[in-house]
Structure formats: structure tokens, C-alpha cells
Amino acid sequence: MNQFHLDPSIIETCRQDAFLIADEVLSMVEQHSTVSVERSVLRLIGVDGVNDLLEPLPNMMVDEVYHHGDLSKGISRYLASALFQSGLNLTEFQQAYLKGQVQLITPHLEDLDTCRNVLKPYLQKTFDRIAKNRDTRHRFLEKETPRTTDLYVIVATGNIHEDVIQAKAAAKAGADIIAVIRSTGQSLLDYVPYGITTEGFGGTYATQANFQIMRKALDEVSKEEGRYIKLVNYASGLCMPEIAAMAAIERLDVLLNDSMYGIIFRDINMKRTFIDQHFSRMINAKAGIIINTGEDNYLTTSDAIEEAHTVLASQFINEQFAFAAGLPEELMGLGHAFEIDPSVENSFLYELAQAQMAREIFPNAPLKYMPPTKHVTGNIFRAYQQNTLFNIVTQYTSQSIHLLGMMTEAIHTPFLQDRYLAIQNAKMIQTSMKSISEELVIKEDGLMANRAKKVLEDASLLLKQVKESTLFQALEQGVFAGVKRPQDGGKGLDGVFQKSPDYWNAALDLWEVSR
Amino acid sequence: MKLIRPYGDTSHDGKIQLSFTLPVHADGQGIEAAKRLATQLGLLNPQVVHAEDIHEGYAFFVVYASVKFDLDLDQIHVEEALTERKSREEIEVILQENFDRELVFVGASTGSDAHTVGIDAIMNMKGFAGHYGLERYRGIRAYNLGSQVKNEDFIRFAKKVNADVLLVSQTVTQKDVHIRNMVELVELLEAEKMRERVILIAGGARITHELAKELGYDAGFGPKSYAEDVALYAINRMIANKSKP
Ligand code: B12
């Protein structure tokens, strides 16, 4: 498997530097929480529902304490005290809350032990459900022979019922993973929409009800096909940890969950993102959800040859953030992509080198490999050809999560036939080149080996440089994707707050006890 | 009159190819349905060269056929935003000769659209595919506000810097989300009595000059347009406006 014989000491230095980079950020994270973290705690406790204005209960409750109480103590104390004093159970309390008959802010907060006792049964119920979900997934998967590569396709009709038709068709044609792309703009909503949705732009709203519908449909196909079909959504944007909580509850299997994507591509404030990603990844670790990181996106705004090392550097950083949240390597779907301009001489060899390098540096990670997108044009025949090349790289380098390229990438979100043809393309490569990696060896000290070496060295230099400043400064300087973000700019900063010394997070508390 | 037909391998054979999915099975009836579709489109001799079930009750078809009419090329006229191309250096000379101040361009990917590569290609210093962006032009002050910029904020900024030219990039077009957003901007500009005072230009992969005009913009630019094109168009318009009484 190991062809490039990359210098292990450089790799080790990269990991150490990335550790220090992440560690510095995490000491800020430690001291803070966000409105979305607090809302996810409510969701884990079982708070759910909306008022007449379709405002979610978790938002109403957190907003109440944010404006009229002291959120720096955490939402858990408030809910526990209010529940305790009302004498109602959670369901009754929520109904009364919606009617305006009870409030979260009460004359005094109960002591910690009382609060713990009040919330424990509710949280335990959710945790049991999450554990059961893990078990269900495990039982499905242990019956199959593990695959080297899972074929991943997206559905994005905007209508969850239409998505179901497309998802089932894709699974039957051979897709192993289905992602429901979110509607344009959802990442900037500071709440999670509620209920079943049938209208979205460029995607379908991520809601708990939609998760449920798709999970059920995919379970049906899984049984019919004798193959577990994994479900993906996006824990990104302003509601990152809430989506993670909902996904854990509804047994999603994979979540897009990058530590920096929101900062770079959505202009979300960096503190907000770092705090949110940490809690969301803790939930993912608990739920056995594979995360997918978003390094592939860097190559849409910066050049894939010149900036290849930023992808690797970012993978190291994402890896450390993931470890810090308790995710094992087996759940780290680090991202990269086939985005070199195909008109560049030997571009295919550079792609192969990068992919093989990633495989060797992260041997246990279920790497997520993204298809050509940026250099895809309206010439669908050329796009099909690019996708074939991409499929060959995956076959040779054993990428784990292979996101299929669509011939209509430059035009629209995929048609039924686009997806089918893409799956056929990948299957043909998988069959016709089944043993290629055992048969063909990469030349020592050749163009590809030297390319991999160079990218690793450049990544190592970059990490050193970031370590010497800080990740915050690196983001201000536009190190990743060429996008610059000010520390105190971006969306969602007003939802970040410092924890007071008596801050209490009921979910974390119970995790720690059970760990 | 210049009459044309599609070209397969012989002049005037009129050959075209189609591919599509029908909610049918790839059986005799399904194939006949595909053929009828082509016939009703007015095509001659449709041949279903490929039929394949791609999902329960859905089949994919590839069809070859001929068209039976000529197009008169002389009857086809399109309005394009630009009829000539000039280099950045040439444009800078025009700027210098005609204006004694910097022209202000404000651009953004507006509404919920998060795509920046297109507007960056037009505006950023480094440009795109060997064409430098507007930020590099002597005689132009360019402000690129980035993506997901609300129309209100866009206008507020344009007002603040006294913009001459507004550049709107729209990439996501699904369910016509771009149209709503583009129209909203025009309405807001009108309400602010600003529409006449600025040159309003839209661009993006699915934007055409025709569409932009229809929505109340001065011009629209699609794929393969560069900073030179936009700059030249805007400058020509400003010069023309200046000479208006
Ligand atoms: C890169 C990319 C992204 C990146 C964007 C990164 C960034 N910071 O820009 C990321 C990954 C973030 C992204 C996200 C999404 N994307 Co996207 N993306 C693309 C991709 C691959 C390339 C677009 C691109 O950069 N092209 C290169 C530039 C240079 O070309 P251009 O924009 O056409 O610009 C040229 C001209 O049009 C013109 N021009 C452009 N703007 C302007 C403005 C003016 C004033 C002028 C004069 C000229 C001009 O000049 C430029 C240079 O010639 C395309 C697919 C493709 N290959 O086209 C999909 C694509 C555009 N994305 C798509 C979608 C749906 C999305 C999402 C909505 C998906 C989702 N549900 O989350 C999100 C966006 C969320 C949101 N809120 O908008 C769809 C759009 C479908 C449609 N027609 O509606 C596409 C076509 C992919 C697909 N098949 O689904 N995307």
C-alpha cells in the first residue's frame, strides 16, 4: 500500500504542529458556549416543536434566557429549575410554554443535584435512543462484506418526497451513500426549520421530520438490497451542533462537519464556528457518525496545483479537532478533491499523487474524495470523461467515500439519468480495474513520488507558520482558500458568550459520568 | 437568405441527438413512446438507439433523428451587450481621456447566493484566465462586497460610495431564485430613486443579456466574459449618458 515512502518524521511534525494549533483554539472553546450549543442541549433533552410563527421551541427558550436571564450559566439550569418548580413533565411543560403559561426564568435556580436529577431521565432516554441507533447500524453493517469504496450521490430536489424517489433509484442502481443537499441559505439561518418540507432552492431543508422520512425510505431499500444505505446531511452553518443532535437521534450515518468551512465559505464568525464544531463533533463521536471535512472546497476558489498543500495542512488540523472531540480515526472522513484543470499536462498524475499521498498519511480514515466540479463546463461529454479519470484515481488509491461526479455538474442539480450514468461509470471502473492497485506500482523518485513529497513538505511549512502565529491569524490572512476573515467579523458572533464559573451543560455532564 | 440545418455527416442531413428519461419501462411500448415523443417534436425518422431501465418504471433513451425544416440565419438577430473587445490598457486610455475622476464599481453576489468565484473573476486584482480584474484598472475604484449580500445592504453601500456601476452576480438559478432576487434589487433601486443614476449589470453562468434586459438591467454577461468586457460596456454607456442633453 505504501508507495511513496514519505518521511514519517515530517508527518509526525505536522501532527504535532496541528495539535498545538488546535489546542490553542480549544482553550478559547473551553471558556465559551453559543446559543446553538445551548439549543442542541435542549434538543438532546427532548425539547422540540414550534409556535404559531414557526419559531422552534429551542430558540424561544434560549432567546428568553439570553435576553432576560443569564445564559452564561447554561440553559440546562434554567430548564431544570423551571421544570422542577412547575411540577410538570417535559411534554406538559412545552405545551404550557407555548401557551405562555410558564417561563424558563423563575425566581431562583435550583441547586445542581436537583437539576441533574430532573433532567437525567430525559437525557438518558435520548442517549439510549442514540445507542440503539448505533446498534441498529452496526447490525446492518456486520452482515455485509465491508467495501473499500462507498459510492456517494446527492439528491437535491427541494421536495423531500421527490428526494425519496431519487434516493431509492440511486440506491438500487448501486449507490451506497445518499446525501440530501440543503436548501440555499439554510446554513445562515440561526434556527432549524421544522416539519416536512416540499420547497427548497438547490436543495431540501434539513429538518428532523425530513431526516425521519429519508431514513425510513433508505431502511426499506437497505432491506431490499441487502446493503445498508448510509444517509448524509450537513452539520454546518449556524446550527451545526443542533443538526448533529437531530442526526444522532434520527440515525444519520455521515455528516458534513468541517472545523473551518463556515468561516471561510459562509462568513460565519470564527469563534462561533470553532465552539460549535467542537460540540457537534462530540455528539457525532457519541452517535458513531462519520464526519466529512470540507477541504475540497478550497480548490474551488484557489488553484489545485499551487494550493494542494493547504488541503493537506487543513486535513491535519481537522484531524486534531476531531481527536479532541473524541472521534476515532475510523470516523474521520477527511476531504480532498480532483480539481486540477484537466488541460494541464500530467494533471491526472498530480491528482493520483495527491490522492495516494492522502491515503498513505491517513491510512485509517474513511477519506472523502470529491469529483471535478470547478473545471466542469456545459459540455456534458467532456464532464463524463473527467469523471472517468476521477473514478480511476479512487480505484487505484482506495478512497473510502467516493462522491460521484455528474456530467451535468455545471448545469443543474442531478437528474435521475445523470445519477444513473454516473453510477454506471464508477461501476465500470470498479469492475474493469478491480486489481489495478496490486498490479501497477508507482515509479520510485518519479514525478508523482516527488510531487507527494513536495506537497507534504509545503504543508509542514505552512503548519509551522500557522503554529507560530495562531489559527485565528491565519484565517485573517487568508491562508485557506484565499479567503480572509476578521476575528470579530462574520455572522453569529452575537450568539457567542463566555461561560460563567457555574456554567452547567446537562448533556456533557451525563456523558462524563457515563464515560 | 441563408438556410441551414443541423449537420451530422452530410450537408443538410438535419441529424440531431436527444437523451431523456420517461416514466416507462424499456420495453416495446416504452421504446414506441420515446419514438412518438420525437415524432411529435416534429422530428423525422427517429431511431431509439438505446433504451435502458434505470429505476422501477423509469427508462433512459438515446434517440437520433432528423429535423425537417431550414432555419434562415439572416432572420436571426441577437442583441449582445458588447460588439467589440478591447484590452485593459486600451480601456485605461479611454478612461483617462473621458473622465477626470475615478469611476466607482460596486459588485457582489447578492441574495442567498454564496458563489464568489464569478464576481471575483471580474473584480479581483488577480482576475481570471489571464484577464486581470477591475481592481487593477487605473481609473476604476472597485469594491467587491463578496457573497450573500442583501439587496438592501448592497444599495446602502452603493449610496455611501456614490457608485457609478453596480455589478450583480447570480449563480444559483434553481426555481428562478435569481429572478426574484434580481427583480427585488431593481424595485428597491427604483424606490430609492437610484435606478437612473447607476449602470446596472448582471452576470453569471446562466445569465444572458436578454434576460438581464427583461428584468430591468442595462446588460447581462454570461460565461467567458471578463473584466475588459464589463468595463468597456459600462464606460461606453457612461460616455453616451454624458453626451445626453
Ligand atoms: C465552486 C462552486 C461552489 C462553491 C462556491 C465557492 C465560492 N466561494 O464561490 C461552493 C462549494 C461553496 C458551492 C456551494 C453551492 N453550490 Co455551487 N458550484 C460551484 C461550481 C462547481 C463552480 C462555480 C464557479 O466557481 N465557476 C467558475 C466561475 C468563474 O464561473 P461563473 O460563476 O460562471 O463566472 C463567469 C461568468 O458567469 C461571469 N460572471 C459571473 N458573475 C458575474 C457578474 C458580473 C457583474 C459579470 C459582468 C459577469 C459575471 O464571469 C465569470 C468569468 O467568466 C458550480 C458548477 C460548475 N462547474 O459551474 C456549482 C453550482 C453553481 N453550484 C450549485 C449549487 C446548487 C450550490 C449550492 C446551492 C448547493 C447547496 N444546496 O448547498 C451551494 C450554494 C449555497 C448558496 N447559498 O449559494 C449549482 C447551481 C444550480 C443552479 N443553476 O441553480 C451548480 C451549477 C452545481 C450543480 N450542478 O448543482 N458551489
mmCIF file with all atom_site columns, C-alpha atoms in Angstrom, chain A residues 41-205:
data_model
loop_
_atom_site.group_PDB
_atom_site.id
_atom_site.type_symbol
_atom_site.label_atom_id
_atom_site.label_alt_id
_atom_site.label_comp_id
_atom_site.label_asym_id
_atom_site.label_entity_id
_atom_site.label_seq_id
_atom_site.pdbx_PDB_ins_code
_atom_site.Cartn_x
_atom_site.Cartn_y
_atom_site.Cartn_z
_atom_site.occupancy
_atom_site.B_iso_or_equiv
_atom_site.pdbx_formal_charge
_atom_site.auth_seq_id
_atom_site.auth_comp_id
_atom_site.auth_asym_id
_atom_site.auth_atom_id
_atom_site.pdbx_PDB_model_num
ATOM 1   C CA . VAL A 1 41  ? -28.599 20.595 24.659 1.00 0.00 ? 41  VAL A CA 1
ATOM 2   C CA . LEU A 1 42  ? -32.334 21.319 24.719 1.00 0.00 ? 42  LEU A CA 1
ATOM 3   C CA . ARG A 1 43  ? -32.830 19.060 21.720 1.00 0.00 ? 43  ARG A CA 1
ATOM 4   C CA . LEU A 1 44  ? -30.922 16.254 23.434 1.00 0.00 ? 44  LEU A CA 1
ATOM 5   C CA . ILE A 1 45  ? -33.155 16.709 26.460 1.00 0.00 ? 45  ILE A CA 1
ATOM 6   C CA . GLY A 1 46  ? -36.125 16.295 24.136 1.00 0.00 ? 46  GLY A CA 1
ATOM 7   C CA . VAL A 1 47  ? -37.336 19.839 23.556 1.00 0.00 ? 47  VAL A CA 1
ATOM 8   C CA . ASP A 1 48  ? -38.959 20.036 20.139 1.00 0.00 ? 48  ASP A CA 1
ATOM 9   C CA . GLY A 1 49  ? -41.813 21.843 18.409 1.00 0.00 ? 49  GLY A CA 1
ATOM 10  C CA . VAL A 1 50  ? -42.694 25.306 17.144 1.00 0.00 ? 50  VAL A CA 1
ATOM 11  C CA . ASN A 1 51  ? -45.046 28.156 17.964 1.00 0.00 ? 51  ASN A CA 1
ATOM 12  C CA . ASP A 1 52  ? -47.618 29.709 15.609 1.00 0.00 ? 52  ASP A CA 1
ATOM 13  C CA . LEU A 1 53  ? -44.888 31.743 13.942 1.00 0.00 ? 53  LEU A CA 1
ATOM 14  C CA . LEU A 1 54  ? -42.951 28.518 13.284 1.00 0.00 ? 54  LEU A CA 1
ATOM 15  C CA . GLU A 1 55  ? -40.320 29.597 15.736 1.00 0.00 ? 55  GLU A CA 1
ATOM 16  C CA . PRO A 1 56  ? -38.676 26.481 17.226 1.00 0.00 ? 56  PRO A CA 1
ATOM 17  C CA . LEU A 1 57  ? -39.046 25.926 20.958 1.00 0.00 ? 57  LEU A CA 1
ATOM 18  C CA . PRO A 1 58  ? -35.286 25.556 21.489 1.00 0.00 ? 58  PRO A CA 1
ATOM 19  C CA . ASN A 1 59  ? -34.851 29.038 20.004 1.00 0.00 ? 59  ASN A CA 1
ATOM 20  C CA . MET A 1 60  ? -37.668 30.527 22.077 1.00 0.00 ? 60  MET A CA 1
ATOM 21  C CA . MET A 1 61  ? -36.227 29.139 25.278 1.00 0.00 ? 61  MET A CA 1
ATOM 22  C CA . VAL A 1 62  ? -32.627 30.092 24.633 1.00 0.00 ? 62  VAL A CA 1
ATOM 23  C CA . ASP A 1 63  ? -33.688 33.547 23.484 1.00 0.00 ? 63  ASP A CA 1
ATOM 24  C CA . GLU A 1 64  ? -35.705 34.051 26.650 1.00 0.00 ? 64  GLU A CA 1
ATOM 25  C CA . VAL A 1 65  ? -32.705 33.348 28.848 1.00 0.00 ? 65  VAL A CA 1
ATOM 26  C CA . TYR A 1 66  ? -30.341 35.234 26.545 1.00 0.00 ? 66  TYR A CA 1
ATOM 27  C CA . HIS A 1 67  ? -32.413 38.383 26.822 1.00 0.00 ? 67  HIS A CA 1
ATOM 28  C CA . HIS A 1 68  ? -33.910 38.154 30.280 1.00 0.00 ? 68  HIS A CA 1
ATOM 29  C CA . GLY A 1 69  ? -31.737 35.760 32.252 1.00 0.00 ? 69  GLY A CA 1
ATOM 30  C CA . ASP A 1 70  ? -28.098 34.815 32.426 1.00 0.00 ? 70  ASP A CA 1
ATOM 31  C CA . LEU A 1 71  ? -27.246 32.410 29.636 1.00 0.00 ? 71  LEU A CA 1
ATOM 32  C CA . SER A 1 72  ? -23.641 32.236 30.798 1.00 0.00 ? 72  SER A CA 1
ATOM 33  C CA . LYS A 1 73  ? -24.888 29.727 33.383 1.00 0.00 ? 73  LYS A CA 1
ATOM 34  C CA . GLY A 1 74  ? -26.106 27.475 30.555 1.00 0.00 ? 74  GLY A CA 1
ATOM 35  C CA . ILE A 1 75  ? -29.663 26.708 29.516 1.00 0.00 ? 75  ILE A CA 1
ATOM 36  C CA . SER A 1 76  ? -29.749 23.430 31.444 1.00 0.00 ? 76  SER A CA 1
ATOM 37  C CA . ARG A 1 77  ? -30.076 25.009 34.899 1.00 0.00 ? 77  ARG A CA 1
ATOM 38  C CA . TYR A 1 78  ? -32.933 27.178 33.719 1.00 0.00 ? 78  TYR A CA 1
ATOM 39  C CA . LEU A 1 79  ? -34.905 24.388 32.139 1.00 0.00 ? 79  LEU A CA 1
ATOM 40  C CA . ALA A 1 80  ? -34.308 22.037 35.052 1.00 0.00 ? 80  ALA A CA 1
ATOM 41  C CA . SER A 1 81  ? -35.338 24.639 37.629 1.00 0.00 ? 81  SER A CA 1
ATOM 42  C CA . ALA A 1 82  ? -38.428 25.676 35.713 1.00 0.00 ? 82  ALA A CA 1
ATOM 43  C CA . LEU A 1 83  ? -39.476 22.070 35.210 1.00 0.00 ? 83  LEU A CA 1
ATOM 44  C CA . PHE A 1 84  ? -38.906 21.289 38.851 1.00 0.00 ? 84  PHE A CA 1
ATOM 45  C CA . GLN A 1 85  ? -40.833 24.263 40.107 1.00 0.00 ? 85  GLN A CA 1
ATOM 46  C CA . SER A 1 86  ? -43.742 23.771 37.710 1.00 0.00 ? 86  SER A CA 1
ATOM 47  C CA . GLY A 1 87  ? -44.187 20.138 38.701 1.00 0.00 ? 87  GLY A CA 1
ATOM 48  C CA . LEU A 1 88  ? -44.930 19.328 35.066 1.00 0.00 ? 88  LEU A CA 1
ATOM 49  C CA . ASN A 1 89  ? -43.282 16.724 32.896 1.00 0.00 ? 89  ASN A CA 1
ATOM 50  C CA . LEU A 1 90  ? -41.387 17.886 29.818 1.00 0.00 ? 90  LEU A CA 1
ATOM 51  C CA . THR A 1 91  ? -44.259 17.378 27.363 1.00 0.00 ? 91  THR A CA 1
ATOM 52  C CA . GLU A 1 92  ? -46.711 19.236 29.574 1.00 0.00 ? 92  GLU A CA 1
ATOM 53  C CA . PHE A 1 93  ? -44.174 21.930 30.211 1.00 0.00 ? 93  PHE A CA 1
ATOM 54  C CA . GLN A 1 94  ? -43.579 22.518 26.496 1.00 0.00 ? 94  GLN A CA 1
ATOM 55  C CA . GLN A 1 95  ? -47.304 22.801 25.862 1.00 0.00 ? 95  GLN A CA 1
ATOM 56  C CA . ALA A 1 96  ? -47.690 25.255 28.693 1.00 0.00 ? 96  ALA A CA 1
ATOM 57  C CA . TYR A 1 97  ? -44.633 27.153 27.469 1.00 0.00 ? 97  TYR A CA 1
ATOM 58  C CA . LEU A 1 98  ? -46.115 27.552 24.029 1.00 0.00 ? 98  LEU A CA 1
ATOM 59  C CA . LYS A 1 99  ? -49.274 28.934 25.602 1.00 0.00 ? 99  LYS A CA 1
ATOM 60  C CA . GLY A 1 100 ? -47.203 31.373 27.624 1.00 0.00 ? 100 GLY A CA 1
ATOM 61  C CA . GLN A 1 101 ? -48.338 29.810 30.890 1.00 0.00 ? 101 GLN A CA 1
ATOM 62  C CA . VAL A 1 102 ? -44.835 29.023 32.155 1.00 0.00 ? 102 VAL A CA 1
ATOM 63  C CA . GLN A 1 103 ? -41.438 30.638 31.795 1.00 0.00 ? 103 GLN A CA 1
ATOM 64  C CA . LEU A 1 104 ? -37.862 29.470 31.995 1.00 0.00 ? 104 LEU A CA 1
ATOM 65  C CA . ILE A 1 105 ? -36.870 32.359 34.169 1.00 0.00 ? 105 ILE A CA 1
ATOM 66  C CA . THR A 1 106 ? -38.069 31.672 37.681 1.00 0.00 ? 106 THR A CA 1
ATOM 67  C CA . PRO A 1 107 ? -37.372 33.463 40.962 1.00 0.00 ? 107 PRO A CA 1
ATOM 68  C CA . HIS A 1 108 ? -34.438 31.187 41.762 1.00 0.00 ? 108 HIS A CA 1
ATOM 69  C CA . LEU A 1 109 ? -32.346 28.444 40.205 1.00 0.00 ? 109 LEU A CA 1
ATOM 70  C CA . GLU A 1 110 ? -32.307 25.046 41.873 1.00 0.00 ? 110 GLU A CA 1
ATOM 71  C CA . ASP A 1 111 ? -29.047 23.503 43.053 1.00 0.00 ? 111 ASP A CA 1
ATOM 72  C CA . LEU A 1 112 ? -27.033 21.319 40.712 1.00 0.00 ? 112 LEU A CA 1
ATOM 73  C CA . ASP A 1 113 ? -28.071 17.969 42.193 1.00 0.00 ? 113 ASP A CA 1
ATOM 74  C CA . THR A 1 114 ? -31.733 18.789 41.850 1.00 0.00 ? 114 THR A CA 1
ATOM 75  C CA . CYS A 1 115 ? -31.193 19.940 38.283 1.00 0.00 ? 115 CYS A CA 1
ATOM 76  C CA . ARG A 1 116 ? -29.246 16.812 37.449 1.00 0.00 ? 116 ARG A CA 1
ATOM 77  C CA . ASN A 1 117 ? -31.997 14.597 38.809 1.00 0.00 ? 117 ASN A CA 1
ATOM 78  C CA . VAL A 1 118 ? -34.697 16.479 36.944 1.00 0.00 ? 118 VAL A CA 1
ATOM 79  C CA . LEU A 1 119 ? -33.014 16.259 33.542 1.00 0.00 ? 119 LEU A CA 1
ATOM 80  C CA . LYS A 1 120 ? -31.330 12.894 33.773 1.00 0.00 ? 120 LYS A CA 1
ATOM 81  C CA . PRO A 1 121 ? -34.298 10.721 32.784 1.00 0.00 ? 121 PRO A CA 1
ATOM 82  C CA . TYR A 1 122 ? -34.961 12.812 29.690 1.00 0.00 ? 122 TYR A CA 1
ATOM 83  C CA . LEU A 1 123 ? -31.355 12.873 28.579 1.00 0.00 ? 123 LEU A CA 1
ATOM 84  C CA . GLN A 1 124 ? -30.959 9.213  29.330 1.00 0.00 ? 124 GLN A CA 1
ATOM 85  C CA . LYS A 1 125 ? -33.862 8.453  27.069 1.00 0.00 ? 125 LYS A CA 1
ATOM 86  C CA . THR A 1 126 ? -32.194 10.283 24.178 1.00 0.00 ? 126 THR A CA 1
ATOM 87  C CA . PHE A 1 127 ? -28.832 8.693  24.881 1.00 0.00 ? 127 PHE A CA 1
ATOM 88  C CA . ASP A 1 128 ? -30.434 5.277  24.937 1.00 0.00 ? 128 ASP A CA 1
ATOM 89  C CA . ARG A 1 129 ? -32.001 6.009  21.602 1.00 0.00 ? 129 ARG A CA 1
ATOM 90  C CA . ILE A 1 130 ? -28.667 7.108  20.172 1.00 0.00 ? 130 ILE A CA 1
ATOM 91  C CA . ALA A 1 131 ? -27.035 3.946  21.495 1.00 0.00 ? 131 ALA A CA 1
ATOM 92  C CA . LYS A 1 132 ? -29.794 1.895  19.942 1.00 0.00 ? 132 LYS A CA 1
ATOM 93  C CA . ASN A 1 133 ? -29.236 3.666  16.629 1.00 0.00 ? 133 ASN A CA 1
ATOM 94  C CA . ARG A 1 134 ? -25.569 2.779  16.714 1.00 0.00 ? 134 ARG A CA 1
ATOM 95  C CA . ASP A 1 135 ? -26.511 -0.754 17.383 1.00 0.00 ? 135 ASP A CA 1
ATOM 96  C CA . THR A 1 136 ? -29.026 -0.896 14.546 1.00 0.00 ? 136 THR A CA 1
ATOM 97  C CA . ARG A 1 137 ? -26.448 0.470  12.122 1.00 0.00 ? 137 ARG A CA 1
ATOM 98  C CA . HIS A 1 138 ? -23.882 -1.976 13.386 1.00 0.00 ? 138 HIS A CA 1
ATOM 99  C CA . ARG A 1 139 ? -26.229 -4.910 12.985 1.00 0.00 ? 139 ARG A CA 1
ATOM 100 C CA . PHE A 1 140 ? -26.983 -3.918 9.407  1.00 0.00 ? 140 PHE A CA 1
ATOM 101 C CA . LEU A 1 141 ? -23.322 -3.472 8.556  1.00 0.00 ? 141 LEU A CA 1
ATOM 102 C CA . GLU A 1 142 ? -21.926 -6.575 10.182 1.00 0.00 ? 142 GLU A CA 1
ATOM 103 C CA . LYS A 1 143 ? -23.965 -8.724 7.811  1.00 0.00 ? 143 LYS A CA 1
ATOM 104 C CA . GLU A 1 144 ? -22.163 -7.336 4.764  1.00 0.00 ? 144 GLU A CA 1
ATOM 105 C CA . THR A 1 145 ? -18.666 -7.761 3.488  1.00 0.00 ? 145 THR A CA 1
ATOM 106 C CA . PRO A 1 146 ? -17.045 -4.388 4.023  1.00 0.00 ? 146 PRO A CA 1
ATOM 107 C CA . ARG A 1 147 ? -16.444 -2.348 0.876  1.00 0.00 ? 147 ARG A CA 1
ATOM 108 C CA . THR A 1 148 ? -13.257 -0.441 0.157  1.00 0.00 ? 148 THR A CA 1
ATOM 109 C CA . THR A 1 149 ? -15.213 2.319  -1.509 1.00 0.00 ? 149 THR A CA 1
ATOM 110 C CA . ASP A 1 150 ? -18.716 3.573  -0.909 1.00 0.00 ? 150 ASP A CA 1
ATOM 111 C CA . LEU A 1 151 ? -20.364 5.334  -3.838 1.00 0.00 ? 151 LEU A CA 1
ATOM 112 C CA . TYR A 1 152 ? -21.957 8.571  -2.718 1.00 0.00 ? 152 TYR A CA 1
ATOM 113 C CA . VAL A 1 153 ? -24.551 10.582 -4.628 1.00 0.00 ? 153 VAL A CA 1
ATOM 114 C CA . ILE A 1 154 ? -26.649 13.591 -3.795 1.00 0.00 ? 154 ILE A CA 1
ATOM 115 C CA . VAL A 1 155 ? -30.329 14.335 -4.100 1.00 0.00 ? 155 VAL A CA 1
ATOM 116 C CA . ALA A 1 156 ? -31.452 17.929 -4.084 1.00 0.00 ? 156 ALA A CA 1
ATOM 117 C CA . THR A 1 157 ? -34.924 18.409 -5.454 1.00 0.00 ? 157 THR A CA 1
ATOM 118 C CA . GLY A 1 158 ? -36.172 20.705 -2.703 1.00 0.00 ? 158 GLY A CA 1
ATOM 119 C CA . ASN A 1 159 ? -39.079 18.350 -2.069 1.00 0.00 ? 159 ASN A CA 1
ATOM 120 C CA . ILE A 1 160 ? -38.413 15.564 0.418  1.00 0.00 ? 160 ILE A CA 1
ATOM 121 C CA . HIS A 1 161 ? -40.936 13.230 -1.222 1.00 0.00 ? 161 HIS A CA 1
ATOM 122 C CA . GLU A 1 162 ? -39.281 13.692 -4.617 1.00 0.00 ? 162 GLU A CA 1
ATOM 123 C CA . ASP A 1 163 ? -35.914 13.190 -2.931 1.00 0.00 ? 163 ASP A CA 1
ATOM 124 C CA . VAL A 1 164 ? -37.123 9.816  -1.683 1.00 0.00 ? 164 VAL A CA 1
ATOM 125 C CA . ILE A 1 165 ? -37.870 8.641  -5.237 1.00 0.00 ? 165 ILE A CA 1
ATOM 126 C CA . GLN A 1 166 ? -34.461 9.758  -6.437 1.00 0.00 ? 166 GLN A CA 1
ATOM 127 C CA . ALA A 1 167 ? -32.640 8.356  -3.439 1.00 0.00 ? 167 ALA A CA 1
ATOM 128 C CA . LYS A 1 168 ? -34.252 4.944  -3.810 1.00 0.00 ? 168 LYS A CA 1
ATOM 129 C CA . ALA A 1 169 ? -33.476 4.892  -7.515 1.00 0.00 ? 169 ALA A CA 1
ATOM 130 C CA . ALA A 1 170 ? -29.848 5.752  -6.818 1.00 0.00 ? 170 ALA A CA 1
ATOM 131 C CA . ALA A 1 171 ? -29.535 3.097  -4.122 1.00 0.00 ? 171 ALA A CA 1
ATOM 132 C CA . LYS A 1 172 ? -30.995 0.475  -6.403 1.00 0.00 ? 172 LYS A CA 1
ATOM 133 C CA . ALA A 1 173 ? -28.631 1.481  -9.163 1.00 0.00 ? 173 ALA A CA 1
ATOM 134 C CA . GLY A 1 174 ? -25.706 0.908  -6.807 1.00 0.00 ? 174 GLY A CA 1
ATOM 135 C CA . ALA A 1 175 ? -25.188 3.989  -4.656 1.00 0.00 ? 175 ALA A CA 1
ATOM 136 C CA . ASP A 1 176 ? -24.158 3.240  -1.057 1.00 0.00 ? 176 ASP A CA 1
ATOM 137 C CA . ILE A 1 177 ? -24.495 6.697  0.418  1.00 0.00 ? 177 ILE A CA 1
ATOM 138 C CA . ILE A 1 178 ? -27.196 9.281  -0.170 1.00 0.00 ? 178 ILE A CA 1
ATOM 139 C CA . ALA A 1 179 ? -26.752 12.912 0.776  1.00 0.00 ? 179 ALA A CA 1
ATOM 140 C CA . VAL A 1 180 ? -29.693 15.258 0.885  1.00 0.00 ? 180 VAL A CA 1
ATOM 141 C CA . ILE A 1 181 ? -28.260 18.630 -0.095 1.00 0.00 ? 181 ILE A CA 1
ATOM 142 C CA . ARG A 1 182 ? -29.647 21.518 1.902  1.00 0.00 ? 182 ARG A CA 1
ATOM 143 C CA . SER A 1 183 ? -31.536 24.443 0.506  1.00 0.00 ? 183 SER A CA 1
ATOM 144 C CA . THR A 1 184 ? -29.578 27.534 -0.407 1.00 0.00 ? 184 THR A CA 1
ATOM 145 C CA . GLY A 1 185 ? -29.219 29.780 2.572  1.00 0.00 ? 185 GLY A CA 1
ATOM 146 C CA . GLN A 1 186 ? -30.100 27.283 5.312  1.00 0.00 ? 186 GLN A CA 1
ATOM 147 C CA . SER A 1 187 ? -26.616 27.487 6.731  1.00 0.00 ? 187 SER A CA 1
ATOM 148 C CA . LEU A 1 188 ? -27.202 31.116 7.635  1.00 0.00 ? 188 LEU A CA 1
ATOM 149 C CA . LEU A 1 189 ? -30.495 30.523 9.414  1.00 0.00 ? 189 LEU A CA 1
ATOM 150 C CA . ASP A 1 190 ? -29.987 30.698 13.154 1.00 0.00 ? 190 ASP A CA 1
ATOM 151 C CA . TYR A 1 191 ? -32.679 28.069 13.691 1.00 0.00 ? 191 TYR A CA 1
ATOM 152 C CA . VAL A 1 192 ? -33.531 24.690 12.234 1.00 0.00 ? 192 VAL A CA 1
ATOM 153 C CA . PRO A 1 193 ? -36.739 24.750 10.193 1.00 0.00 ? 193 PRO A CA 1
ATOM 154 C CA . TYR A 1 194 ? -39.479 22.457 11.399 1.00 0.00 ? 194 TYR A CA 1
ATOM 155 C CA . GLY A 1 195 ? -41.539 19.719 9.806  1.00 0.00 ? 195 GLY A CA 1
ATOM 156 C CA . ILE A 1 196 ? -41.813 18.122 6.397  1.00 0.00 ? 196 ILE A CA 1
ATOM 157 C CA . THR A 1 197 ? -40.775 20.485 3.611  1.00 0.00 ? 197 THR A CA 1
ATOM 158 C CA . THR A 1 198 ? -41.544 20.383 -0.086 1.00 0.00 ? 198 THR A CA 1
ATOM 159 C CA . GLU A 1 199 ? -39.929 23.566 -1.292 1.00 0.00 ? 199 GLU A CA 1
ATOM 160 C CA . GLY A 1 200 ? -36.260 24.463 -1.310 1.00 0.00 ? 200 GLY A CA 1
ATOM 161 C CA . PHE A 1 201 ? -33.705 26.081 -3.595 1.00 0.00 ? 201 PHE A CA 1
ATOM 162 C CA . GLY A 1 202 ? -30.809 23.998 -4.836 1.00 0.00 ? 202 GLY A CA 1
ATOM 163 C CA . GLY A 1 203 ? -31.591 21.538 -2.070 1.00 0.00 ? 203 GLY A CA 1
ATOM 164 C CA . THR A 1 204 ? -34.048 20.416 0.586  1.00 0.00 ? 204 THR A CA 1
ATOM 165 C CA . TYR A 1 205 ? -34.273 21.888 4.070  1.00 0.00 ? 205 TYR A CA 1
#
